[in-house]
XYZ file of C-alpha atoms in Angstrom:
556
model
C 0.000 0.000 0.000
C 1.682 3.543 -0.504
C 3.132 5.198 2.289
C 3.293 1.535 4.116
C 6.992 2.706 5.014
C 5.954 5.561 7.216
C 2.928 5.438 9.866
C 2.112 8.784 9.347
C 1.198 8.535 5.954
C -1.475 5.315 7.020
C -4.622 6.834 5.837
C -7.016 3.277 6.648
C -9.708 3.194 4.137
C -13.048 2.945 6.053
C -15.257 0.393 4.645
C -17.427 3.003 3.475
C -14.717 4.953 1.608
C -15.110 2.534 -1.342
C -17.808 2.051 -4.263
C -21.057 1.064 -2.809
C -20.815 -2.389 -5.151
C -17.670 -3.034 -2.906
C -19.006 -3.402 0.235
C -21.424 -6.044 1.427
C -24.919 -4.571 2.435
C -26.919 -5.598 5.310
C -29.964 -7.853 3.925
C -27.789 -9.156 1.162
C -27.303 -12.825 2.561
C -30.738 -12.696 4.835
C -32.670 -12.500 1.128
C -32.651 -16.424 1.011
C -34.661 -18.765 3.650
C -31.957 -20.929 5.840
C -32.614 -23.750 7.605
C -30.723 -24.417 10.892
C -27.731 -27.625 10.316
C -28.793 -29.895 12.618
C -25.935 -29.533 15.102
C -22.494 -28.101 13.923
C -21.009 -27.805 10.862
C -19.090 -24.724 10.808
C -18.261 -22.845 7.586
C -18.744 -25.969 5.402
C -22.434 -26.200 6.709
C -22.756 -22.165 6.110
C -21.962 -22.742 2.597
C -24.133 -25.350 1.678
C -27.094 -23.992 3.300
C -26.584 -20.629 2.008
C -27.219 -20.204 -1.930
C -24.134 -19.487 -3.512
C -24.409 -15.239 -4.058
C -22.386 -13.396 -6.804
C -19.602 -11.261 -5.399
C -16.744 -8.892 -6.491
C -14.370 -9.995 -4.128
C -14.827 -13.867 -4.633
C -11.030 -13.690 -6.349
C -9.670 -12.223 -3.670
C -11.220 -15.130 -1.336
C -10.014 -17.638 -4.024
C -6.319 -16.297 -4.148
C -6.102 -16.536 -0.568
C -7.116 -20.263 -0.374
C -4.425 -20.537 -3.415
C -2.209 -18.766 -1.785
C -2.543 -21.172 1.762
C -1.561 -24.022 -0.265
C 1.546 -22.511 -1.960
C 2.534 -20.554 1.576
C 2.230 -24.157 3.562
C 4.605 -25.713 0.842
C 7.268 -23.369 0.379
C 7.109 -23.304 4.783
C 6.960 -27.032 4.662
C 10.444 -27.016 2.206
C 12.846 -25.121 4.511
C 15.615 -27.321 5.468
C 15.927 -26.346 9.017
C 19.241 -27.169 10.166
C 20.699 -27.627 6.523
C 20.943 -23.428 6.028
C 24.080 -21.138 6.681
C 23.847 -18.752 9.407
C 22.896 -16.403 6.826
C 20.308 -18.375 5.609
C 18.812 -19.473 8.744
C 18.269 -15.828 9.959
C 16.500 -14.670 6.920
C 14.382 -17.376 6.858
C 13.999 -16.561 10.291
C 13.109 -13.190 9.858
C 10.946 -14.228 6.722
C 8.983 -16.089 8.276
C 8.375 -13.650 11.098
C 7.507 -11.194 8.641
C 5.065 -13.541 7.248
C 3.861 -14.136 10.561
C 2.776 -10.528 11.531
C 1.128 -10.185 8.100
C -1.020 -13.220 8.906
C -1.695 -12.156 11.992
C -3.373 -9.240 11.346
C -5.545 -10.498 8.535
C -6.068 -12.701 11.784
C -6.950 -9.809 14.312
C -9.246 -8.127 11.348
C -11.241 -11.297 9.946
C -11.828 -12.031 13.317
C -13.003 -8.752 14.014
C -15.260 -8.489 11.245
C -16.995 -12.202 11.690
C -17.462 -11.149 15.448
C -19.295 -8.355 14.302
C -21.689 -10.163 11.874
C -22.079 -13.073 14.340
C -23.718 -10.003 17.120
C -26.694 -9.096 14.808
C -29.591 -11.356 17.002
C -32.125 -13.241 15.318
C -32.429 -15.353 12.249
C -30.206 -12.808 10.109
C -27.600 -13.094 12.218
C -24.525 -14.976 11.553
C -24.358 -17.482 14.271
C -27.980 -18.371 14.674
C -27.139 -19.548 11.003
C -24.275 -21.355 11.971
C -25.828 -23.000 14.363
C -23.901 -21.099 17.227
C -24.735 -19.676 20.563
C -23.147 -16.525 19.941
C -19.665 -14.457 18.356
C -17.469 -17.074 20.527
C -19.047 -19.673 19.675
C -18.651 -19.010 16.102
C -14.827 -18.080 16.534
C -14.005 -20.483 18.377
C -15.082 -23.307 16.336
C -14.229 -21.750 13.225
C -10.329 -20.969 14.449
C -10.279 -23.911 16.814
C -8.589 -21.306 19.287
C -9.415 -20.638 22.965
C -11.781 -17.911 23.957
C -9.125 -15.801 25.353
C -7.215 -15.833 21.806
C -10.822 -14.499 20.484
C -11.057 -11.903 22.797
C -7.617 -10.559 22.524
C -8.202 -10.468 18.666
C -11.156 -8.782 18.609
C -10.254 -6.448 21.489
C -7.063 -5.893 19.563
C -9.266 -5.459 16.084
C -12.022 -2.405 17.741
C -9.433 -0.623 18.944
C -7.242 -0.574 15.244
C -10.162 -1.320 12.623
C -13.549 1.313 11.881
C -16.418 0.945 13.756
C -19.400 0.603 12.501
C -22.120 3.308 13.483
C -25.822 1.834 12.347
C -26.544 1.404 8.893
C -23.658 1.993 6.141
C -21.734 4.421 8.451
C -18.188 4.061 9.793
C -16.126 5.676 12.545
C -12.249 5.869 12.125
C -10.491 3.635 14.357
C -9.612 4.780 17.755
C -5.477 4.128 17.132
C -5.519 4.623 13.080
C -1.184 4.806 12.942
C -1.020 1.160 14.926
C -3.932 0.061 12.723
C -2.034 0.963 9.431
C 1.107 -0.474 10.698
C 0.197 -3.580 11.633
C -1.877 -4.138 8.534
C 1.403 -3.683 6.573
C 3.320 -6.003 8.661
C 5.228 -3.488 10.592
C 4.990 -3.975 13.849
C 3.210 -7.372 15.403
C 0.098 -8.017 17.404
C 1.937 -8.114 20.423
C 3.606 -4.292 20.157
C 0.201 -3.437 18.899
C -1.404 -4.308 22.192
C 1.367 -2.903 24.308
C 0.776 0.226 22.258
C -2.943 0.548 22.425
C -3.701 -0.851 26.246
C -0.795 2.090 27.686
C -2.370 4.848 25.326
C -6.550 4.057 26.474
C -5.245 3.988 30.142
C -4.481 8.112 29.866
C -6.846 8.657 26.642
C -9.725 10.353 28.280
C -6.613 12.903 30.175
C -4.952 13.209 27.354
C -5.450 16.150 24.708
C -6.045 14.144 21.357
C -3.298 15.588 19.260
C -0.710 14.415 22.021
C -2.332 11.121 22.421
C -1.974 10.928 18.588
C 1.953 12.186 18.505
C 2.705 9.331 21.500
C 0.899 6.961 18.590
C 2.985 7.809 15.413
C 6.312 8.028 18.215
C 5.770 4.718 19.254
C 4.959 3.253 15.762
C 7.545 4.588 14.242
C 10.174 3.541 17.009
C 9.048 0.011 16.967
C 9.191 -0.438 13.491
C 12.184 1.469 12.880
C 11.224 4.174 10.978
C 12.376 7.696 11.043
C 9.409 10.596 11.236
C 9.061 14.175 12.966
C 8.314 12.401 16.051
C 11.633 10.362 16.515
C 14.010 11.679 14.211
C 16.193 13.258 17.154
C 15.983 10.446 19.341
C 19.240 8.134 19.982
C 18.680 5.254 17.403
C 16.330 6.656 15.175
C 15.581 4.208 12.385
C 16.456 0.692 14.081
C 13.781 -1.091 14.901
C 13.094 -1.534 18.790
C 12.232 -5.255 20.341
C 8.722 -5.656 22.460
C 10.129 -5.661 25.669
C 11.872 -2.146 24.790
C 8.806 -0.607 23.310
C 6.832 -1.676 26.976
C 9.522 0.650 28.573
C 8.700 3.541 26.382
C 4.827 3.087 26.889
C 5.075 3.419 30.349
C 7.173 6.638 29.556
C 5.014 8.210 27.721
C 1.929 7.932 29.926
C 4.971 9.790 32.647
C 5.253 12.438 29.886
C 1.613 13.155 28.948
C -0.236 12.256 32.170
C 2.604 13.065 35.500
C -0.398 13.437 37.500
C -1.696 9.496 36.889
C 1.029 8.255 38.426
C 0.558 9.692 41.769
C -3.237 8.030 42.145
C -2.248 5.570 40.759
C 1.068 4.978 43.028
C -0.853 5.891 45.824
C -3.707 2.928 44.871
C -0.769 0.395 44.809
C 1.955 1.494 47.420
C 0.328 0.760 50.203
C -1.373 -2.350 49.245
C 1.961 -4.284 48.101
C 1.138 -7.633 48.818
C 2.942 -10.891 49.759
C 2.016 -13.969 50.826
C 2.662 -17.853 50.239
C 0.584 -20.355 48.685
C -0.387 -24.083 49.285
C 2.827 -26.533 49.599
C 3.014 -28.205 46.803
C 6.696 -30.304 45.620
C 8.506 -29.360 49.317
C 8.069 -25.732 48.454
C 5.961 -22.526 49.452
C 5.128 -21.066 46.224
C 5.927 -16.886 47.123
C 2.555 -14.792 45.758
C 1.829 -11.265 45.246
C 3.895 -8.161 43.609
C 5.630 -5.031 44.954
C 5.964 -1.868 43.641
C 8.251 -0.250 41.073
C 10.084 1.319 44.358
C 10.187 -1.696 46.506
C 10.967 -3.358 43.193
C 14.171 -1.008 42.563
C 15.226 -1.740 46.199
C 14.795 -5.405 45.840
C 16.833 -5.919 42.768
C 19.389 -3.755 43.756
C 20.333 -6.157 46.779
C 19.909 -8.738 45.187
C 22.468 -7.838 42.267
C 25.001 -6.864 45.477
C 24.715 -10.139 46.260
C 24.305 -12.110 43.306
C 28.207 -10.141 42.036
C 29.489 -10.748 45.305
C 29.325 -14.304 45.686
C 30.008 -14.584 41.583
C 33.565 -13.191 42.605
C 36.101 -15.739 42.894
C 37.181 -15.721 47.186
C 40.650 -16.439 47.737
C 42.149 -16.859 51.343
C 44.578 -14.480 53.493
C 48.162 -15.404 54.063
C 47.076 -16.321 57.830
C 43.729 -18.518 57.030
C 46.288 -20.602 54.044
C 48.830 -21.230 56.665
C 45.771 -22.297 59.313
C 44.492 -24.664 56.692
C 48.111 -26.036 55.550
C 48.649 -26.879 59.582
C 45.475 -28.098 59.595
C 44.068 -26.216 61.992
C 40.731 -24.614 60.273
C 39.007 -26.453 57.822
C 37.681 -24.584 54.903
C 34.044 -24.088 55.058
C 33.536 -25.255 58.760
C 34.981 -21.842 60.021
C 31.041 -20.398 60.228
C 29.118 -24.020 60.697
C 27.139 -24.859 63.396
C 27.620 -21.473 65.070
C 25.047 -19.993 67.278
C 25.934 -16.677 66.128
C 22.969 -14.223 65.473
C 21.951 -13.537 62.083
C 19.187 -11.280 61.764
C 16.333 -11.025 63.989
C 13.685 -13.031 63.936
C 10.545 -12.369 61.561
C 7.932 -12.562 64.389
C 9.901 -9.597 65.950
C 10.053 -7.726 62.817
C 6.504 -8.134 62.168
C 5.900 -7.364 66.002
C 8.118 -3.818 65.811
C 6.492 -2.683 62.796
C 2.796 -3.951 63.653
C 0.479 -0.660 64.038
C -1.857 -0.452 66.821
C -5.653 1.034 66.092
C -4.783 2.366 63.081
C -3.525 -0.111 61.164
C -6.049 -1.198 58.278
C -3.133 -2.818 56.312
C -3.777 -6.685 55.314
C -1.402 -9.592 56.322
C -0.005 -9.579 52.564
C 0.394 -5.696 53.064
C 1.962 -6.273 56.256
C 4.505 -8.695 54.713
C 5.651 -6.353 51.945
C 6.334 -3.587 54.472
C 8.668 -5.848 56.580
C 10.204 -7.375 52.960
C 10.781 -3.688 52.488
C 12.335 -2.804 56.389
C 14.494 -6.378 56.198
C 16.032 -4.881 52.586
C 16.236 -1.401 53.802
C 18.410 -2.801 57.132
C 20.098 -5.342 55.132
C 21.427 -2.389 52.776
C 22.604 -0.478 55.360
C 24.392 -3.033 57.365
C 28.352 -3.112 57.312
C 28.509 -6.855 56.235
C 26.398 -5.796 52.962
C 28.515 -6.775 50.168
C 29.317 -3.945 48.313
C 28.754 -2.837 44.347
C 31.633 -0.691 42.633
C 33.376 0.106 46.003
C 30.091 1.384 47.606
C 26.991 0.165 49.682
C 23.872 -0.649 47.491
C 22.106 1.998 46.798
C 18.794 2.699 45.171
C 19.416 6.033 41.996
C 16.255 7.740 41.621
C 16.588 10.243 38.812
C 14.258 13.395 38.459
C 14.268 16.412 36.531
C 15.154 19.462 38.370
C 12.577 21.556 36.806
C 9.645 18.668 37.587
C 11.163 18.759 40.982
C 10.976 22.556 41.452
C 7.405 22.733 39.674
C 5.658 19.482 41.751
C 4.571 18.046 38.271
C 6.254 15.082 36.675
C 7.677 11.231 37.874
C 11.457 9.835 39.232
C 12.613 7.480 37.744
C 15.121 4.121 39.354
C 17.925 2.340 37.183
C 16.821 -0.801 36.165
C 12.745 -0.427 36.919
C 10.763 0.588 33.897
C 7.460 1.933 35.775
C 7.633 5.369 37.020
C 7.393 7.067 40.816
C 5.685 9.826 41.950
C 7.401 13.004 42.990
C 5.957 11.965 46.348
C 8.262 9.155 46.625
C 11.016 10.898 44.755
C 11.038 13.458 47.782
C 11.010 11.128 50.760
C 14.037 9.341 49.226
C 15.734 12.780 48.844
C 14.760 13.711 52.485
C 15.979 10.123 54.006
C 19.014 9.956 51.643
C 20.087 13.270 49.937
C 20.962 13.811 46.284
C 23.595 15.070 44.096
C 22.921 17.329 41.290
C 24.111 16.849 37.772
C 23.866 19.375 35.126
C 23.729 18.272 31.586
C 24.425 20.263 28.296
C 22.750 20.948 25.181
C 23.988 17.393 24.003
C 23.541 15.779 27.185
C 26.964 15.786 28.124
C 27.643 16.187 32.158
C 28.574 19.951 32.532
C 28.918 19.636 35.936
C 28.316 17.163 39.077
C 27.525 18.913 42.058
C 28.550 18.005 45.386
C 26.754 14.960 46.851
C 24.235 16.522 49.657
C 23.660 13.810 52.667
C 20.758 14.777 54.708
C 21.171 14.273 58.189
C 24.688 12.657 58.676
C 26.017 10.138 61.020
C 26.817 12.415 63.949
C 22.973 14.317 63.588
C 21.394 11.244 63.326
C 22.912 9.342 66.555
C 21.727 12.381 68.084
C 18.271 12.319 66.651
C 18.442 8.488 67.286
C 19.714 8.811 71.225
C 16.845 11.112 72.047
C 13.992 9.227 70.145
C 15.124 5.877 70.271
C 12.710 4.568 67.343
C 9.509 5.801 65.164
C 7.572 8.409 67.302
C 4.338 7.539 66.098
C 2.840 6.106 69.495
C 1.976 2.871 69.490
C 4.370 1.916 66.828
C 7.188 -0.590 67.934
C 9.501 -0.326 64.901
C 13.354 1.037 65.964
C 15.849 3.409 65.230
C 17.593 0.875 63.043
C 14.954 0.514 60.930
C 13.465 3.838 60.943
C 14.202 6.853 58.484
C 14.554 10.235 59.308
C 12.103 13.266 58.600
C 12.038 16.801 58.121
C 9.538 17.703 60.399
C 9.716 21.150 58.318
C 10.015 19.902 54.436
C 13.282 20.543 53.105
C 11.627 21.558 50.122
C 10.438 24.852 51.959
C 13.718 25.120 53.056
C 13.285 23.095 55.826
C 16.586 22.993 57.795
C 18.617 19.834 58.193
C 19.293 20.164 61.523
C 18.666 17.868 64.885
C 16.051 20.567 65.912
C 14.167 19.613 62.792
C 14.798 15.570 62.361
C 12.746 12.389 63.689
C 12.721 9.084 63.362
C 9.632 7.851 61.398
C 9.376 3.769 60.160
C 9.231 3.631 57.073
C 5.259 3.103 56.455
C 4.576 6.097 58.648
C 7.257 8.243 56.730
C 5.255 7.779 53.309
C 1.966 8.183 54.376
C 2.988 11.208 57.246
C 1.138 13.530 54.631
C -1.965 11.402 54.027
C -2.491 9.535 56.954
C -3.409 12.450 59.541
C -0.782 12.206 62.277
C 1.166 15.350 62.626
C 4.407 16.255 64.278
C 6.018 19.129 65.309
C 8.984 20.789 67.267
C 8.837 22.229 70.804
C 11.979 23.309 72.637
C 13.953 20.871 70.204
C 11.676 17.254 71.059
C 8.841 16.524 68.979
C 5.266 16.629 69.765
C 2.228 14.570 67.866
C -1.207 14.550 67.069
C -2.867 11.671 66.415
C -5.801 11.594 63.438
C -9.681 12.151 64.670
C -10.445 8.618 64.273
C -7.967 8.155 67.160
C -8.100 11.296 69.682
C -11.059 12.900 68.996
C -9.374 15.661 71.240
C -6.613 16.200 68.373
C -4.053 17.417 71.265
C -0.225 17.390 70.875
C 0.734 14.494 72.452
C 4.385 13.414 73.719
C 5.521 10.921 71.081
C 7.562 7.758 71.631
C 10.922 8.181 73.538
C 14.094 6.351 73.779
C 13.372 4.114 76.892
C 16.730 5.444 78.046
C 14.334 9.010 79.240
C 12.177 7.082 81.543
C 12.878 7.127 85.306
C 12.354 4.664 87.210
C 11.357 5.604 90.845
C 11.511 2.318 92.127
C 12.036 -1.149 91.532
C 10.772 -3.178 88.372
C 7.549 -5.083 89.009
C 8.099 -8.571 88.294
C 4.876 -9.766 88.911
């Protein structure tokens, strides 16, 4: 088809763009009295109980039975494992090619019979057939499950016109992908990727940008070169699925910043873990995590994973131990009682919330996945990567950061976080600046900005001795510490202005209706309606070291 090269030249023909002869009308096949095949018989049985009817695109239906036959032969002749490289890759990609093609005569065939097989009554298509309904049809037809028929013609509404009563036609919703994967550009599965991340933020999203993300992401996947991507990196080389995913999800950061806060917001809290029946000696581990929690995750476990890939040799003193035999390798650390970690029950126990606390048991489990991470990242005996502790890069545009609109972003995680969570990492962790030039080369790297360093936070730590939220067991070792002022409104970073939150209370401190503040250098809090209907300021937890005891312990 002209202009199949480019996406933005796709004009789709709607059905009713062509001469009336061309297109099928509505009572043509109902003209003729059918009688309903006694159980199934599928196309076959449509044919012979329909009178044959004269039509202009019988050829076309003829060529493509021809060309089945001549397709499966020349398939059936490839000498797999007889070709050169050479000659196995483009048959490879051939085939592929021929694959995409097919599928989306698939995806629009099985569009189109779905529609016919919806009118009710006698004139419809499946009462003919003998059906119970579209499915029905489809599925017998293609011999294919019901959830490849859905995904087609899901797929097929969203690319393909619409019909609108009589002989009138919408455009389709996602024209560029339509045109594309008509002319074998891109495949059904970057089609879907493309379509189900554009309809999440279409009704947000002016049209024209919604249409610009279209032809971008078109055109990147199959590796052309238009207005919308001709200064990106790579411009022209096709992209593979799982790349194209990655892009989607930037896009709907680009045109819609403010759906990923809801929508973070929806999820964060209700990250959920939890362990299925035994089955083969094993738990099987259920539920999912966050992008965040995700990023944290993945980033210990790649310390890990490097640091026991390394190759351990041993010191002069443990050779000479072993060549006296004196230590035996391996049995250095066996059967020791030494402590190594504490125990989940106490975990669960510190960061438990009292009234409060609506979280489920899977939610409850994510949270202390995330504290036993968070600890386990900060602890000395952490294997390192590159010379330094693991550490979690969130990256965020200064000028999204200064304006409160836009996402963060964390190496190696392809969803986006909100600013929200971009700004407690900055207030528990600091940042360092980096200023990029017109060609994104680093200009400059500014100084790396620690917020609260050791010396303020053993302070902070020695006079609040854990989270202050009362009632809330979790300790200093696992807590983070908070600007009770944000340092976003120049909040200082000072002891005066630091406490020790866990780290479920320090994301939802804004939402969640506890609030702290500073008198005389301690911290005060107020607890949320639903728990003091008084609302007074309240002495928060305290390191146990402030309580005097005017007598003896009771040990009853």
């Amino acid at each position: 088809m002209a202009g199949a090269s480019d996406p933005q030249s796709h004009t789709p023909q709607t059905p009713g763009s062509g001469a009336a002869g061309d297109q099928p009308t509505a009572g043509a096949e109902s003209a003729h009295s059918v009688e309903v095949a006694e159980g199934f018989e599928g196309a076959e049985g449509l044919a012979r109980s329909v009178p044959s009817v004269p039509s202009v695109h019988a050829d076309a239906v003829a060529r493509l039975v021809e060309a089945q036959a001549v397709l499966a032969d020349a398939l059936a002749a490839i000498p797999v494992g007889l070709l050169s490289d050479t000659e196995a890759v483009t048959a490879l990609s051939t085939v592929e090619a021929i694959g995409r093609t097919v599928d989306a005569a698939r995806v629009s065939t099985a569009t189109d019979v779905d529609r016919r097989a919806r009118v009710l009554g006698r004139e419809g298509l499946a009462w003919r057939m003998g059906c119970t309904g579209p499915w029905d049809v489809l599925t017998r037809v293609t011999r294919v499950s019901a959830r490849e028929v859905k995904r087609r013609t899901k797929l097929g509404d969203a690319v393909l016109p619409r019909p609108c009563g009589g002989s009138s036609w919408l455009p389709p919703l996602f024209p560029t992908v339509g045109a594309a994967l008509a002319a074998g550009e891109i495949g059904v599965e970057t089609a879907e990727l493309i379509v189900a991340g554009l309809q999440v933020i279409s009704h947000r999203v002016a049209p024209d940008d919604l249409l610009t993300a279209e032809r971008a992401l078109v055109a990147t996947a199959a590796g052309l070169i238009t207005p919308e991507t001709e200064d990106l990196a790579g411009a022209g080389v096709p992209v593979t699925t799982d790349l194209i995913r990655g892009m989607v999800a930037q896009w709907q950061a680009a045109l819609d910043p403010d759906g990923v806060l809801p929508t973070e917001d929806l999820f964060e809290a209700k990250s959920n873990i939890g362990f299925g029946q035994l089955k083969n000696g094993l738990y099987p581990v259920k539920g999912g995590v966050t992008p965040e929690l995700f990023g944290v995750m993945n980033t210990l476990f790649d310390a890990f994973l490097s640091f026991h890939a390394r190759p351990a040799f041993p010191t002069a003193e443990e050779q000479a131990l072993m060549d006296s035999g004196q230590m035996i390798p391996g049995a250095e650390t066996a059967g020791t009682d030494a402590d190594t970690g504490p125990d989940l029950d106490v975990i669960e126990a510190e960061l438990r919330e009292r009234r409060a606390d609506t979280r489920t048991s899977g939610e409850k489990r994510a949270d202390i996945l995330r504290a036993l991470f968070e600890h386990a990242a900060r602890d000395e005996d952490t294997p390192s990567m590159g010379g330094s502790a693991p550490t979690v890069m969130v990256h965020v545009n200064a000028a999204d950061l200064a304006s409160g609109v836009g996402v963060g972003w964390i190496d190696g995680v392809e969803a986006p976080v909100s600013l929200k969570t971009v700004h407690q990492r900055i207030c528990d962790g600091g940042f360092q600046g980096v200023l990029f030039g017109a060609n994104n080369e680093v200009l400059k790297l500014g100084p790396e900005r620690r917020y609260f360093n050791r010396a303020q936070r053993r302070a902070i730590t020695a006079r609040d001795g854990g989270c202050i939220i009362p009632g809330c067991k979790a300790p200093a070792h696992w807590a983070e510490v908070h600007h009770v002022k944000p340092w976003a409104k120049d909040g200082p970073t000072t002891v005066d202005n630091g406490v020790l939150l866990c780290w479920f209370h320090h994301h939802t401190i804004d939402t969640s209706g506890w609030e702290i503040r500073m008198v005389k250098g301690s911290p005060q809090v107020r607890a949320p309606g639903l728990i003091d209907p008084q609302r007074l300021w309240r002495p928060p937890n305290r390191h146990r070291a402030h309580q005097v005891l005017t007598g003896p312990p009771n040990r009853d």
